[in-house]
């Protein structure tokens, strides 16, 4: 088993996931990027890409087994992979529903179910679920996306209570609009000017802050909004 801390991040090839990967690498972690696309590599031997499709359980199982066999530990799991479908409900299809829930909810659940086993054996670990303000609100043409993020909130809050006695922290992060290829449109207070958006680095900094709290402290929910939405 490695003496270095290990962070597994789904969807770390771009956006919030990649920003998290950079910060955790800078802190000396081994970072495992679990994503479908091949990322532009970091100049670090501690960055490992394991091709993973979180909508497929067998792919997640292979990820878990490779991490366990190579490193023997997982200190941080960041469930970041996700995407959005924004349509009027009457225009959506059952395929839309199945596809977005397969990634945003089912994939998060399966990743967590596997890696929490390792954390329970270690009697330590931190799980960060990237949700959204859409998990606390609703917005026009957001029925599918908001539904998935409400589910992430419920899973996170229930799991937090379930594992607190095992030295495992569960943290849910709820960003507003973020300047990424897929930006979150759930914060109705902001306009559509990217200059007002949060950055991926803002979200990553909040994740690292929560992880680096003293072990007896838990920041179980983080809301992040643009500080000046009308500038």
PDB file of C-alpha atoms in Angstrom:
ATOM      1  CA  UNK A   1       0.000   0.000   0.000  1.00  0.00           C
ATOM      2  CA  UNK A   2       1.283   3.453  -0.891  1.00  0.00           C
ATOM      3  CA  UNK A   3       2.048   5.978   1.838  1.00  0.00           C
ATOM      4  CA  UNK A   4       0.737   8.797  -0.366  1.00  0.00           C
ATOM      5  CA  UNK A   5      -2.859   9.898  -0.119  1.00  0.00           C
ATOM      6  CA  UNK A   6      -5.012   8.955  -3.102  1.00  0.00           C
ATOM      7  CA  UNK A   7      -7.848  11.001  -4.637  1.00  0.00           C
ATOM      8  CA  UNK A   8     -10.168   9.427  -7.197  1.00  0.00           C
ATOM      9  CA  UNK A   9     -12.009  12.000  -9.317  1.00  0.00           C
ATOM     10  CA  UNK A  10     -14.654  11.123 -11.886  1.00  0.00           C
ATOM     11  CA  UNK A  11     -14.662  13.356 -14.930  1.00  0.00           C
ATOM     12  CA  UNK A  12     -11.255  14.901 -14.199  1.00  0.00           C
ATOM     13  CA  UNK A  13     -10.340  15.450 -17.843  1.00  0.00           C
ATOM     14  CA  UNK A  14     -11.848  18.957 -17.927  1.00  0.00           C
ATOM     15  CA  UNK A  15     -13.757  21.602 -16.002  1.00  0.00           C
ATOM     16  CA  UNK A  16     -14.257  21.253 -12.257  1.00  0.00           C
ATOM     17  CA  UNK A  17     -12.747  17.774 -12.195  1.00  0.00           C
ATOM     18  CA  UNK A  18      -9.525  18.893 -13.843  1.00  0.00           C
ATOM     19  CA  UNK A  19      -9.243  21.895 -11.518  1.00  0.00           C
ATOM     20  CA  UNK A  20      -9.654  19.537  -8.547  1.00  0.00           C
ATOM     21  CA  UNK A  21      -6.992  17.243  -9.983  1.00  0.00           C
ATOM     22  CA  UNK A  22      -4.488  20.095 -10.229  1.00  0.00           C
ATOM     23  CA  UNK A  23      -5.054  21.292  -6.661  1.00  0.00           C
ATOM     24  CA  UNK A  24      -4.822  17.813  -5.171  1.00  0.00           C
ATOM     25  CA  UNK A  25      -1.670  17.068  -7.176  1.00  0.00           C
ATOM     26  CA  UNK A  26      -0.158  20.274  -5.806  1.00  0.00           C
ATOM     27  CA  UNK A  27      -0.933  18.969  -2.303  1.00  0.00           C
ATOM     28  CA  UNK A  28       0.990  15.755  -2.945  1.00  0.00           C
ATOM     29  CA  UNK A  29      -1.884  13.389  -3.673  1.00  0.00           C
ATOM     30  CA  UNK A  30      -1.871  10.612  -6.218  1.00  0.00           C
ATOM     31  CA  UNK A  31      -4.785  11.632  -8.437  1.00  0.00           C
ATOM     32  CA  UNK A  32      -6.758   9.064 -10.417  1.00  0.00           C
ATOM     33  CA  UNK A  33      -8.796  10.548 -13.256  1.00  0.00           C
ATOM     34  CA  UNK A  34     -11.759   8.287 -13.964  1.00  0.00           C
ATOM     35  CA  UNK A  35     -13.202   9.591 -17.216  1.00  0.00           C
ATOM     36  CA  UNK A  36     -14.108   8.432 -20.702  1.00  0.00           C
ATOM     37  CA  UNK A  37     -11.955  10.939 -22.568  1.00  0.00           C
ATOM     38  CA  UNK A  38      -8.175  11.043 -22.528  1.00  0.00           C
ATOM     39  CA  UNK A  39      -7.093  14.180 -20.629  1.00  0.00           C
ATOM     40  CA  UNK A  40      -4.223  16.462 -21.485  1.00  0.00           C
ATOM     41  CA  UNK A  41      -1.622  15.053 -19.079  1.00  0.00           C
ATOM     42  CA  UNK A  42      -0.267  16.963 -16.117  1.00  0.00           C
ATOM     43  CA  UNK A  43       3.493  17.131 -15.724  1.00  0.00           C
ATOM     44  CA  UNK A  44       3.349  14.736 -12.791  1.00  0.00           C
ATOM     45  CA  UNK A  45       3.934  11.034 -12.325  1.00  0.00           C
ATOM     46  CA  UNK A  46       1.206  11.150  -9.667  1.00  0.00           C
ATOM     47  CA  UNK A  47      -1.549  11.716 -12.251  1.00  0.00           C
ATOM     48  CA  UNK A  48      -3.077   8.474 -13.500  1.00  0.00           C
ATOM     49  CA  UNK A  49      -5.867   8.180 -16.058  1.00  0.00           C
ATOM     50  CA  UNK A  50      -8.073   5.089 -15.874  1.00  0.00           C
ATOM     51  CA  UNK A  51     -10.619   5.075 -18.674  1.00  0.00           C
ATOM     52  CA  UNK A  52     -14.022   4.840 -16.998  1.00  0.00           C
ATOM     53  CA  UNK A  53     -17.630   5.147 -18.098  1.00  0.00           C
ATOM     54  CA  UNK A  54     -19.615   5.815 -14.930  1.00  0.00           C
ATOM     55  CA  UNK A  55     -22.841   4.789 -16.658  1.00  0.00           C
ATOM     56  CA  UNK A  56     -21.496   1.215 -16.796  1.00  0.00           C
ATOM     57  CA  UNK A  57     -21.111  -0.752 -13.554  1.00  0.00           C
ATOM     58  CA  UNK A  58     -18.446  -3.076 -14.978  1.00  0.00           C
ATOM     59  CA  UNK A  59     -16.307  -0.051 -15.850  1.00  0.00           C
ATOM     60  CA  UNK A  60     -16.615   1.286 -12.288  1.00  0.00           C
ATOM     61  CA  UNK A  61     -15.794  -2.143 -10.868  1.00  0.00           C
ATOM     62  CA  UNK A  62     -12.619  -2.266 -12.982  1.00  0.00           C
ATOM     63  CA  UNK A  63     -11.677   1.224 -11.754  1.00  0.00           C
ATOM     64  CA  UNK A  64     -12.138   0.198  -8.129  1.00  0.00           C
ATOM     65  CA  UNK A  65     -10.137  -2.997  -8.502  1.00  0.00           C
ATOM     66  CA  UNK A  66      -7.262  -1.232 -10.250  1.00  0.00           C
ATOM     67  CA  UNK A  67      -7.087   1.489  -7.585  1.00  0.00           C
ATOM     68  CA  UNK A  68      -7.228  -1.088  -4.795  1.00  0.00           C
ATOM     69  CA  UNK A  69      -4.571  -3.321  -6.373  1.00  0.00           C
ATOM     70  CA  UNK A  70      -2.186  -0.473  -7.279  1.00  0.00           C
ATOM     71  CA  UNK A  71      -2.530   1.772  -4.252  1.00  0.00           C
ATOM     72  CA  UNK A  72      -4.437  -0.107  -1.561  1.00  0.00           C
ATOM     73  CA  UNK A  73      -6.246   3.000  -0.363  1.00  0.00           C
ATOM     74  CA  UNK A  74      -8.616   5.799  -1.336  1.00  0.00           C
ATOM     75  CA  UNK A  75      -8.584   8.913   0.822  1.00  0.00           C
ATOM     76  CA  UNK A  76     -10.834  11.130  -1.285  1.00  0.00           C
ATOM     77  CA  UNK A  77     -13.547  10.291  -3.811  1.00  0.00           C
ATOM     78  CA  UNK A  78     -14.925  13.213  -5.810  1.00  0.00           C
ATOM     79  CA  UNK A  79     -18.062  12.286  -7.745  1.00  0.00           C
ATOM     80  CA  UNK A  80     -17.880  15.005 -10.358  1.00  0.00           C
ATOM     81  CA  UNK A  81     -18.969  13.362 -13.627  1.00  0.00           C
ATOM     82  CA  UNK A  82     -22.278  14.668 -14.884  1.00  0.00           C
ATOM     83  CA  UNK A  83     -24.102  16.444 -17.673  1.00  0.00           C
ATOM     84  CA  UNK A  84     -27.302  18.312 -18.368  1.00  0.00           C
ATOM     85  CA  UNK A  85     -30.371  17.995 -20.560  1.00  0.00           C
ATOM     86  CA  UNK A  86     -32.477  21.147 -20.690  1.00  0.00           C
ATOM     87  CA  UNK A  87     -35.853  20.743 -22.382  1.00  0.00           C
ATOM     88  CA  UNK A  88     -39.511  21.170 -21.618  1.00  0.00           C
ATOM     89  CA  UNK A  89     -40.677  17.951 -19.978  1.00  0.00           C
ATOM     90  CA  UNK A  90     -43.144  17.253 -22.809  1.00  0.00           C
ATOM     91  CA  UNK A  91     -40.230  17.333 -25.268  1.00  0.00           C
ATOM     92  CA  UNK A  92     -38.030  14.910 -23.327  1.00  0.00           C
ATOM     93  CA  UNK A  93     -37.803  11.199 -24.038  1.00  0.00           C
ATOM     94  CA  UNK A  94     -37.483   8.161 -21.828  1.00  0.00           C
ATOM     95  CA  UNK A  95     -34.003   7.766 -23.320  1.00  0.00           C
ATOM     96  CA  UNK A  96     -33.122  11.289 -22.096  1.00  0.00           C
ATOM     97  CA  UNK A  97     -34.320  10.327 -18.618  1.00  0.00           C
ATOM     98  CA  UNK A  98     -32.426   7.039 -18.559  1.00  0.00           C
ATOM     99  CA  UNK A  99     -29.204   8.579 -19.881  1.00  0.00           C
ATOM    100  CA  UNK A 100     -28.986  11.520 -17.478  1.00  0.00           C
ATOM    101  CA  UNK A 101     -29.899   9.417 -14.436  1.00  0.00           C
ATOM    102  CA  UNK A 102     -27.376   6.750 -15.498  1.00  0.00           C
ATOM    103  CA  UNK A 103     -24.533   9.261 -15.169  1.00  0.00           C
ATOM    104  CA  UNK A 104     -25.667  11.846 -12.623  1.00  0.00           C
ATOM    105  CA  UNK A 105     -27.309   9.496 -10.101  1.00  0.00           C
ATOM    106  CA  UNK A 106     -26.699   5.822 -10.823  1.00  0.00           C
ATOM    107  CA  UNK A 107     -23.019   6.363 -11.632  1.00  0.00           C
ATOM    108  CA  UNK A 108     -22.491   8.381  -8.467  1.00  0.00           C
ATOM    109  CA  UNK A 109     -24.270   5.718  -6.417  1.00  0.00           C
ATOM    110  CA  UNK A 110     -22.222   2.840  -7.864  1.00  0.00           C
ATOM    111  CA  UNK A 111     -18.891   4.678  -7.522  1.00  0.00           C
ATOM    112  CA  UNK A 112     -19.710   5.483  -3.922  1.00  0.00           C
ATOM    113  CA  UNK A 113     -20.889   1.949  -3.168  1.00  0.00           C
ATOM    114  CA  UNK A 114     -17.583   0.479  -4.325  1.00  0.00           C
ATOM    115  CA  UNK A 115     -15.158   2.989  -2.847  1.00  0.00           C
ATOM    116  CA  UNK A 116     -16.902   3.347   0.490  1.00  0.00           C
ATOM    117  CA  UNK A 117     -16.042  -0.308   1.124  1.00  0.00           C
ATOM    118  CA  UNK A 118     -12.357   0.616   1.053  1.00  0.00           C
ATOM    119  CA  UNK A 119     -12.957   3.634   3.273  1.00  0.00           C
ATOM    120  CA  UNK A 120     -14.845   1.530   5.817  1.00  0.00           C
ATOM    121  CA  UNK A 121     -11.907  -0.893   5.914  1.00  0.00           C
ATOM    122  CA  UNK A 122      -9.536   2.056   6.415  1.00  0.00           C
ATOM    123  CA  UNK A 123     -11.862   3.685   8.961  1.00  0.00           C
ATOM    124  CA  UNK A 124     -11.250   6.983   7.149  1.00  0.00           C
ATOM    125  CA  UNK A 125     -12.019   8.875   3.968  1.00  0.00           C
ATOM    126  CA  UNK A 126     -13.859  11.786   2.390  1.00  0.00           C
ATOM    127  CA  UNK A 127     -16.539  11.629  -0.296  1.00  0.00           C
ATOM    128  CA  UNK A 128     -17.383  14.824  -2.166  1.00  0.00           C
ATOM    129  CA  UNK A 129     -20.460  14.866  -4.390  1.00  0.00           C
ATOM    130  CA  UNK A 130     -20.701  17.721  -6.866  1.00  0.00           C
ATOM    131  CA  UNK A 131     -24.378  18.662  -6.922  1.00  0.00           C
ATOM    132  CA  UNK A 132     -25.740  22.089  -7.836  1.00  0.00           C
ATOM    133  CA  UNK A 133     -28.028  24.828  -6.656  1.00  0.00           C
ATOM    134  CA  UNK A 134     -30.392  22.987  -9.008  1.00  0.00           C
ATOM    135  CA  UNK A 135     -30.499  20.351  -6.277  1.00  0.00           C
ATOM    136  CA  UNK A 136     -32.193  22.870  -3.992  1.00  0.00           C
ATOM    137  CA  UNK A 137     -34.285  24.813  -6.497  1.00  0.00           C
ATOM    138  CA  UNK A 138     -36.112  24.377  -9.763  1.00  0.00           C
ATOM    139  CA  UNK A 139     -35.869  26.238 -13.039  1.00  0.00           C
ATOM    140  CA  UNK A 140     -37.600  26.352 -16.395  1.00  0.00           C
ATOM    141  CA  UNK A 141     -36.773  23.380 -18.643  1.00  0.00           C
ATOM    142  CA  UNK A 142     -34.739  21.806 -15.846  1.00  0.00           C
ATOM    143  CA  UNK A 143     -36.977  18.910 -14.801  1.00  0.00           C
ATOM    144  CA  UNK A 144     -34.505  16.154 -15.671  1.00  0.00           C
ATOM    145  CA  UNK A 145     -31.367  17.932 -14.500  1.00  0.00           C
ATOM    146  CA  UNK A 146     -32.913  19.293 -11.304  1.00  0.00           C
ATOM    147  CA  UNK A 147     -34.332  15.867 -10.541  1.00  0.00           C
ATOM    148  CA  UNK A 148     -30.880  14.276 -10.700  1.00  0.00           C
ATOM    149  CA  UNK A 149     -29.311  16.924  -8.498  1.00  0.00           C
ATOM    150  CA  UNK A 150     -32.089  16.664  -5.903  1.00  0.00           C
ATOM    151  CA  UNK A 151     -31.311  12.948  -5.832  1.00  0.00           C
ATOM    152  CA  UNK A 152     -27.616  13.686  -5.253  1.00  0.00           C
ATOM    153  CA  UNK A 153     -28.560  15.921  -2.326  1.00  0.00           C
ATOM    154  CA  UNK A 154     -30.705  13.199  -0.760  1.00  0.00           C
ATOM    155  CA  UNK A 155     -28.064  10.501  -1.205  1.00  0.00           C
ATOM    156  CA  UNK A 156     -25.373  12.756   0.256  1.00  0.00           C
ATOM    157  CA  UNK A 157     -27.330  13.838   3.320  1.00  0.00           C
ATOM    158  CA  UNK A 158     -28.454  10.304   4.147  1.00  0.00           C
ATOM    159  CA  UNK A 159     -25.004   8.778   3.619  1.00  0.00           C
ATOM    160  CA  UNK A 160     -23.423  11.467   5.792  1.00  0.00           C
ATOM    161  CA  UNK A 161     -25.543  10.294   8.731  1.00  0.00           C
ATOM    162  CA  UNK A 162     -24.842   6.649   7.919  1.00  0.00           C
ATOM    163  CA  UNK A 163     -21.029   6.824   8.043  1.00  0.00           C
ATOM    164  CA  UNK A 164     -20.183   9.640  10.453  1.00  0.00           C
ATOM    165  CA  UNK A 165     -19.298   7.102  13.123  1.00  0.00           C
ATOM    166  CA  UNK A 166     -16.714   5.499  10.817  1.00  0.00           C
ATOM    167  CA  UNK A 167     -14.517   8.593  10.374  1.00  0.00           C
ATOM    168  CA  UNK A 168     -15.847   9.068   6.857  1.00  0.00           C
ATOM    169  CA  UNK A 169     -16.957  12.533   5.816  1.00  0.00           C
ATOM    170  CA  UNK A 170     -19.581  13.082   3.112  1.00  0.00           C
ATOM    171  CA  UNK A 171     -19.687  16.557   1.599  1.00  0.00           C
ATOM    172  CA  UNK A 172     -22.063  17.871  -1.040  1.00  0.00           C
ATOM    173  CA  UNK A 173     -21.008  20.916  -3.068  1.00  0.00           C
ATOM    174  CA  UNK A 174     -23.696  23.075  -4.690  1.00  0.00           C
ATOM    175  CA  UNK A 175     -22.281  25.544  -7.227  1.00  0.00           C
ATOM    176  CA  UNK A 176     -24.213  28.199  -9.042  1.00  0.00           C
ATOM    177  CA  UNK A 177     -23.210  29.174 -12.577  1.00  0.00           C
ATOM    178  CA  UNK A 178     -19.700  27.977 -13.422  1.00  0.00           C
ATOM    179  CA  UNK A 179     -17.637  29.028 -16.444  1.00  0.00           C
ATOM    180  CA  UNK A 180     -17.092  25.566 -17.948  1.00  0.00           C
ATOM    181  CA  UNK A 181     -18.038  23.852 -21.212  1.00  0.00           C
ATOM    182  CA  UNK A 182     -21.139  22.708 -19.341  1.00  0.00           C
ATOM    183  CA  UNK A 183     -22.185  25.544 -17.068  1.00  0.00           C
ATOM    184  CA  UNK A 184     -24.807  25.244 -14.390  1.00  0.00           C
ATOM    185  CA  UNK A 185     -27.826  27.432 -15.077  1.00  0.00           C
ATOM    186  CA  UNK A 186     -29.452  26.921 -11.705  1.00  0.00           C
ATOM    187  CA  UNK A 187     -28.568  30.222 -10.060  1.00  0.00           C
ATOM    188  CA  UNK A 188     -31.370  32.531 -11.143  1.00  0.00           C
ATOM    189  CA  UNK A 189     -29.669  35.527  -9.545  1.00  0.00           C
ATOM    190  CA  UNK A 190     -26.930  35.699 -12.171  1.00  0.00           C
ATOM    191  CA  UNK A 191     -27.149  36.893 -15.718  1.00  0.00           C
ATOM    192  CA  UNK A 192     -25.706  34.977 -18.668  1.00  0.00           C
ATOM    193  CA  UNK A 193     -22.482  36.977 -18.829  1.00  0.00           C
ATOM    194  CA  UNK A 194     -19.582  34.550 -18.238  1.00  0.00           C
ATOM    195  CA  UNK A 195     -17.671  37.347 -16.475  1.00  0.00           C
ATOM    196  CA  UNK A 196     -20.057  36.881 -13.535  1.00  0.00           C
ATOM    197  CA  UNK A 197     -19.646  33.106 -13.343  1.00  0.00           C
ATOM    198  CA  UNK A 198     -17.686  31.117 -10.807  1.00  0.00           C
ATOM    199  CA  UNK A 199     -14.609  29.362 -12.154  1.00  0.00           C
ATOM    200  CA  UNK A 200     -13.733  25.696 -11.945  1.00  0.00           C
ATOM    201  CA  UNK A 201     -10.866  26.724  -9.688  1.00  0.00           C
ATOM    202  CA  UNK A 202     -13.349  28.334  -7.265  1.00  0.00           C
ATOM    203  CA  UNK A 203     -15.161  25.020  -6.883  1.00  0.00           C
ATOM    204  CA  UNK A 204     -11.935  23.040  -6.582  1.00  0.00           C
ATOM    205  CA  UNK A 205     -10.689  25.380  -3.844  1.00  0.00           C
ATOM    206  CA  UNK A 206     -13.869  24.768  -1.850  1.00  0.00           C
ATOM    207  CA  UNK A 207     -13.424  21.003  -2.209  1.00  0.00           C
ATOM    208  CA  UNK A 208      -9.835  21.156  -0.987  1.00  0.00           C
ATOM    209  CA  UNK A 209     -10.814  23.440   1.902  1.00  0.00           C
ATOM    210  CA  UNK A 210     -13.421  20.926   3.069  1.00  0.00           C
ATOM    211  CA  UNK A 211     -10.968  18.022   2.836  1.00  0.00           C
ATOM    212  CA  UNK A 212      -8.261  19.876   4.759  1.00  0.00           C
ATOM    213  CA  UNK A 213     -10.426  20.694   7.769  1.00  0.00           C
ATOM    214  CA  UNK A 214      -9.321  19.018  11.009  1.00  0.00           C
ATOM    215  CA  UNK A 215     -10.514  15.387  11.077  1.00  0.00           C
ATOM    216  CA  UNK A 216     -13.044  16.119  13.838  1.00  0.00           C
ATOM    217  CA  UNK A 217     -14.760  18.790  11.698  1.00  0.00           C
ATOM    218  CA  UNK A 218     -17.275  18.217   8.905  1.00  0.00           C
ATOM    219  CA  UNK A 219     -18.430  20.827   6.400  1.00  0.00           C
ATOM    220  CA  UNK A 220     -21.230  18.668   5.064  1.00  0.00           C
ATOM    221  CA  UNK A 221     -22.776  21.124   2.581  1.00  0.00           C
ATOM    222  CA  UNK A 222     -21.217  23.953   0.593  1.00  0.00           C
ATOM    223  CA  UNK A 223     -23.191  26.499  -1.453  1.00  0.00           C
ATOM    224  CA  UNK A 224     -21.141  28.567  -3.878  1.00  0.00           C
ATOM    225  CA  UNK A 225     -22.524  31.569  -5.709  1.00  0.00           C
ATOM    226  CA  UNK A 226     -20.868  34.343  -7.709  1.00  0.00           C
ATOM    227  CA  UNK A 227     -19.881  37.097  -5.269  1.00  0.00           C
ATOM    228  CA  UNK A 228     -20.985  39.855  -7.637  1.00  0.00           C
ATOM    229  CA  UNK A 229     -23.620  38.508 -10.043  1.00  0.00           C
ATOM    230  CA  UNK A 230     -24.553  41.889 -11.529  1.00  0.00           C
ATOM    231  CA  UNK A 231     -21.166  43.451 -12.303  1.00  0.00           C
TER     232      UNK A 231
END
